[in-house]
Short mmCIF file of C-alpha atoms in Angstrom, two decimals:
data_model
loop_
_atom_site.label_atom_id
_atom_site.label_comp_id
_atom_site.label_asym_id
_atom_site.label_seq_id
_atom_site.Cartn_x
_atom_site.Cartn_y
_atom_site.Cartn_z
CA ASP A 1 8.92 220.46 87.64
CA THR A 2 6.11 220.54 90.67
CA GLY A 3 7.38 217.78 92.72
CA VAL A 4 5.57 214.96 94.28
CA SER A 5 2.04 215.58 94.96
CA GLN A 6 -0.38 213.69 96.75
CA ASP A 7 -4.43 214.55 97.39
CA PRO A 8 -6.44 214.69 99.94
CA ARG A 9 -3.86 216.05 102.13
CA HIS A 10 -6.75 215.43 104.98
CA LYS A 11 -9.19 212.96 104.74
CA ILE A 12 -11.89 212.31 107.93
CA THR A 13 -13.78 208.45 107.79
CA LYS A 14 -15.50 206.71 109.88
CA ARG A 15 -14.90 203.09 110.70
CA GLY A 16 -14.99 200.30 108.13
CA GLN A 17 -15.00 202.94 104.96
CA ASN A 18 -12.98 202.58 102.35
CA VAL A 19 -10.93 205.13 101.14
CA THR A 20 -8.80 205.61 98.00
CA PHE A 21 -5.54 208.29 98.40
CA ARG A 22 -3.28 209.62 95.17
CA CYS A 23 0.27 210.26 94.54
CA ASP A 24 1.48 212.01 91.47
CA PRO A 25 5.36 211.78 91.39
CA ILE A 26 7.64 213.52 89.67
CA SER A 27 7.62 213.25 86.09
CA GLU A 28 9.63 210.26 84.43
CA HIS A 29 10.98 208.93 88.13
CA ASN A 30 10.50 205.64 87.36
CA ARG A 31 10.11 204.68 91.27
CA LEU A 32 7.41 205.28 93.89
CA TYR A 33 7.98 204.60 97.37
CA TRP A 34 4.41 205.06 100.13
CA TYR A 35 5.49 205.13 104.02
CA ARG A 36 3.07 205.64 106.97
CA GLN A 37 4.06 207.91 109.83
CA THR A 38 2.00 207.77 113.21
CA LEU A 39 1.92 210.61 115.16
CA GLY A 40 5.25 210.78 116.73
CA GLN A 41 7.02 208.40 114.60
CA GLY A 42 8.50 208.76 112.07
CA PRO A 43 7.85 207.09 108.45
CA GLU A 44 7.44 203.81 108.24
CA PHE A 45 8.23 201.96 104.63
CA LEU A 46 5.17 200.38 103.26
CA THR A 47 6.11 199.40 99.68
CA TYR A 48 7.30 200.15 96.59
CA PHE A 49 6.62 200.14 92.85
CA GLN A 50 9.32 199.91 89.94
CA ASN A 51 7.27 201.47 86.46
CA GLU A 52 4.31 199.59 86.95
CA ALA A 53 5.63 197.20 89.23
CA GLN A 54 4.89 196.55 92.92
CA LEU A 55 8.57 195.04 93.95
CA GLU A 56 8.42 194.99 97.98
CA LYS A 57 6.21 195.41 100.25
CA SER A 58 6.30 195.60 104.20
CA ARG A 59 4.87 193.33 106.89
CA LEU A 60 2.92 195.90 107.88
CA LEU A 61 0.89 196.31 105.34
CA SER A 62 -1.69 194.24 105.64
CA ASP A 63 -4.27 192.24 103.24
CA ARG A 64 -6.45 195.79 103.73
CA PHE A 65 -4.10 197.32 102.22
CA SER A 66 -3.56 198.19 98.17
CA ALA A 67 -1.12 200.08 96.22
CA GLU A 68 -1.09 200.39 92.42
CA ARG A 69 0.43 201.83 89.68
CA PRO A 70 -1.54 201.14 87.08
CA LYS A 71 0.12 203.25 83.76
CA GLY A 72 4.29 203.87 85.41
CA SER A 73 2.65 207.19 86.71
CA PHE A 74 0.37 208.01 89.70
CA SER A 75 -0.39 205.53 92.29
CA THR A 76 -3.11 204.68 94.63
CA LEU A 77 -3.34 203.54 98.07
CA GLU A 78 -6.86 202.22 98.72
CA ILE A 79 -7.63 201.05 102.85
CA GLN A 80 -10.36 198.76 103.14
CA ARG A 81 -12.32 198.58 106.04
CA THR A 82 -10.53 200.94 107.82
CA GLU A 83 -9.50 200.94 111.52
CA GLN A 84 -8.95 203.26 113.82
CA GLY A 85 -5.45 202.24 113.88
CA ASP A 86 -4.96 203.52 110.82
CA SER A 87 -5.25 206.97 111.64
CA ALA A 88 -1.32 208.05 109.99
CA MET A 89 -0.02 210.59 107.40
CA TYR A 90 0.66 208.79 104.33
CA LEU A 91 3.74 209.85 102.55
CA CYS A 92 4.12 209.21 99.36
CA ALA A 93 7.84 209.48 97.62
CA SER A 94 9.39 209.31 94.20
CA SER A 95 13.22 208.31 92.50
CA LEU A 96 14.79 208.30 89.32
CA GLY A 97 16.98 205.74 88.64
CA GLN A 98 17.91 201.70 89.35
CA ALA A 99 19.30 202.43 92.64
CA LEU A 100 17.31 201.52 95.75
CA THR A 101 18.76 204.07 97.71
CA LEU A 102 17.29 206.57 100.32
CA GLU A 103 19.04 209.37 99.37
CA THR A 104 17.18 209.88 95.95
CA GLN A 105 14.00 209.99 97.21
CA TYR A 106 11.79 213.16 97.26
CA PHE A 107 8.92 213.22 99.68
CA GLY A 108 5.43 214.23 98.55
CA PRO A 109 3.73 216.24 101.83
CA GLY A 110 1.53 213.77 102.94
CA THR A 111 -2.21 212.57 103.30
CA ARG A 112 -3.13 212.64 107.09
CA LEU A 113 -5.77 210.17 107.65
CA LEU A 114 -7.88 210.01 110.43
CA VAL A 115 -10.32 207.19 111.23
CA LEU A 116 -13.23 207.89 113.32
CA GLY B 1 17.39 194.34 113.60
CA ASP B 2 18.38 197.85 112.17
CA SER B 3 17.12 200.88 114.18
CA VAL B 4 17.81 204.56 114.17
CA THR B 5 16.94 206.09 118.22
CA GLN B 6 16.79 209.96 118.09
CA MET B 7 17.18 212.82 121.39
CA GLU B 8 13.85 213.51 122.24
CA GLY B 9 11.70 217.01 121.82
CA PRO B 10 10.38 219.64 121.78
CA VAL B 11 13.74 221.39 121.50
CA THR B 12 13.49 225.44 121.73
CA LEU B 13 16.40 227.61 121.16
CA SER B 14 17.32 231.51 121.08
CA GLU B 15 18.23 232.62 117.46
CA GLU B 16 21.59 231.73 117.17
CA ALA B 17 22.20 228.89 119.81
CA PHE B 18 24.32 226.45 119.45
CA LEU B 19 22.07 223.07 118.53
CA THR B 20 22.92 219.37 118.91
CA ILE B 21 20.23 216.62 118.34
CA ASN B 22 21.39 213.49 119.39
CA CYS B 23 20.93 209.95 116.97
CA THR B 24 22.67 206.85 117.53
CA TYR B 25 22.10 203.75 115.72
CA THR B 26 21.38 199.88 115.48
CA ALA B 27 22.67 198.29 112.35
CA THR B 28 24.77 194.89 111.27
CA GLY B 29 27.25 195.61 108.57
CA TYR B 30 27.79 199.15 107.07
CA PRO B 31 24.84 201.24 107.14
CA SER B 32 23.90 205.38 105.07
CA LEU B 33 23.13 207.34 107.71
CA PHE B 34 20.80 210.71 106.85
CA TRP B 35 18.94 213.75 108.64
CA TYR B 36 15.95 214.64 107.03
CA VAL B 37 14.22 217.98 107.77
CA GLN B 38 10.21 218.42 107.44
CA TYR B 39 9.43 221.91 107.42
CA PRO B 40 5.97 223.04 107.64
CA GLY B 41 3.45 222.20 105.90
CA GLU B 42 6.22 220.77 103.19
CA GLY B 43 7.19 217.43 102.34
CA LEU B 44 10.56 215.32 104.41
CA GLN B 45 13.84 216.68 102.17
CA LEU B 46 17.41 215.21 102.92
CA LEU B 47 19.50 217.45 104.81
CA LEU B 48 22.77 215.57 104.54
CA LYS B 49 23.93 212.50 104.56
CA ALA B 50 27.59 210.20 105.40
CA THR B 51 27.55 206.69 103.51
CA LYS B 52 30.95 205.46 105.76
CA ALA B 53 32.69 205.72 108.98
CA ASP B 54 34.15 209.10 109.89
CA ASP B 55 32.30 210.96 106.34
CA LYS B 56 30.86 214.59 107.82
CA GLY B 57 27.93 215.32 105.73
CA SER B 58 27.33 218.98 105.88
CA ASN B 59 24.28 221.50 104.46
CA LYS B 60 23.13 224.74 105.49
CA GLY B 61 25.70 225.15 108.27
CA PHE B 62 24.35 221.69 109.29
CA GLU B 63 27.12 219.03 110.37
CA ALA B 64 26.77 215.19 111.44
CA THR B 65 29.87 213.03 111.69
CA TYR B 66 29.35 209.18 110.62
CA ARG B 67 30.89 207.58 114.54
CA LYS B 68 30.96 203.87 114.14
CA GLU B 69 32.87 203.32 117.83
CA THR B 70 29.49 205.29 119.33
CA THR B 71 27.10 203.97 116.71
CA SER B 72 26.28 207.83 116.25
CA PHE B 73 25.38 210.51 114.09
CA HIS B 74 24.94 213.73 115.94
CA LEU B 75 23.58 216.75 114.14
CA GLU B 76 24.84 220.07 115.23
CA LYS B 77 24.47 223.73 114.05
CA GLY B 78 26.68 226.70 115.65
CA SER B 79 24.00 229.21 115.06
CA VAL B 80 20.45 228.45 114.61
CA GLN B 81 17.73 231.08 112.52
CA VAL B 82 14.32 231.01 112.51
CA SER B 83 13.98 229.93 109.76
CA ASP B 84 15.63 226.54 111.24
CA SER B 85 12.09 225.57 112.50
CA ALA B 86 11.21 222.22 112.27
CA VAL B 87 10.96 218.93 112.30
CA TYR B 88 14.55 216.69 111.82
CA PHE B 89 14.36 212.78 111.06
CA CYS B 90 17.73 210.94 111.51
CA ALA B 91 17.56 207.88 108.91
CA LEU B 92 19.69 204.42 108.29
CA SER B 93 19.29 202.73 104.49
CA ASP B 94 21.15 199.67 105.84
CA ASN B 95 24.13 197.56 103.98
CA THR B 96 21.92 196.67 101.09
CA GLY B 97 20.38 199.99 100.89
CA ASN B 98 17.19 197.90 100.71
CA GLN B 99 15.65 198.93 104.19
CA PHE B 100 14.71 202.43 105.63
CA TYR B 101 14.57 203.07 108.89
CA PHE B 102 13.67 206.56 110.58
CA GLY B 103 13.91 207.89 113.83
CA THR B 104 10.72 209.43 115.55
CA GLY B 105 11.69 213.22 114.90
CA THR B 106 13.00 216.19 117.09
CA SER B 107 10.64 219.34 116.30
CA LEU B 108 12.85 222.34 116.73
CA THR B 109 11.89 225.84 117.67
CA VAL B 110 13.72 229.11 116.98
CA ILE B 111 12.37 232.22 118.69
CA PRO B 112 13.44 235.34 118.01
#
């Protein structure tokens, strides 16, 4: 078990460009979560998947953001037409089971995005 | 809505000093409360939790007691070590279990 991994760890892009991040959960974990953490703030929940189904989305997730988990394993988070306000750390977490609880989530190291 | 407020950092302590990081919450119903730790370059890790009033969570020498009367969940450790240097987040899971809220984090540096 290698834990939750995220790629890339760092991304610098210009405003208006599209970016895509990948998250590989712990194998056999059926739930996968995305969070955003801006500087000096705690993580904010964005969305989560149970297997390949996206079950909940936060109001924070604008229509420029889209997440997929096509085969119920890895997930991608795409941001279209990036804005400087999108600069943040994007965290992924995964868990196993039916209950949607915080304490069962294992977090990855995050992808830090900087939009110039 | 539900929220978590924790003391701002950074906090710098000498090794073996006593640590307190304050956390208060606002919630309807009966939330579960957590402390997470983030070591440099690593992901968030659950440190301890408490799911009902008067519960005490403990792990690695850290403790926190769920105080409903003061809506608090302060983190304490009697004698910190250099290896405790990290960012600590207080967090809340609402009574449905479906919504999670994190505090802004408190950076702790322990010097030898």
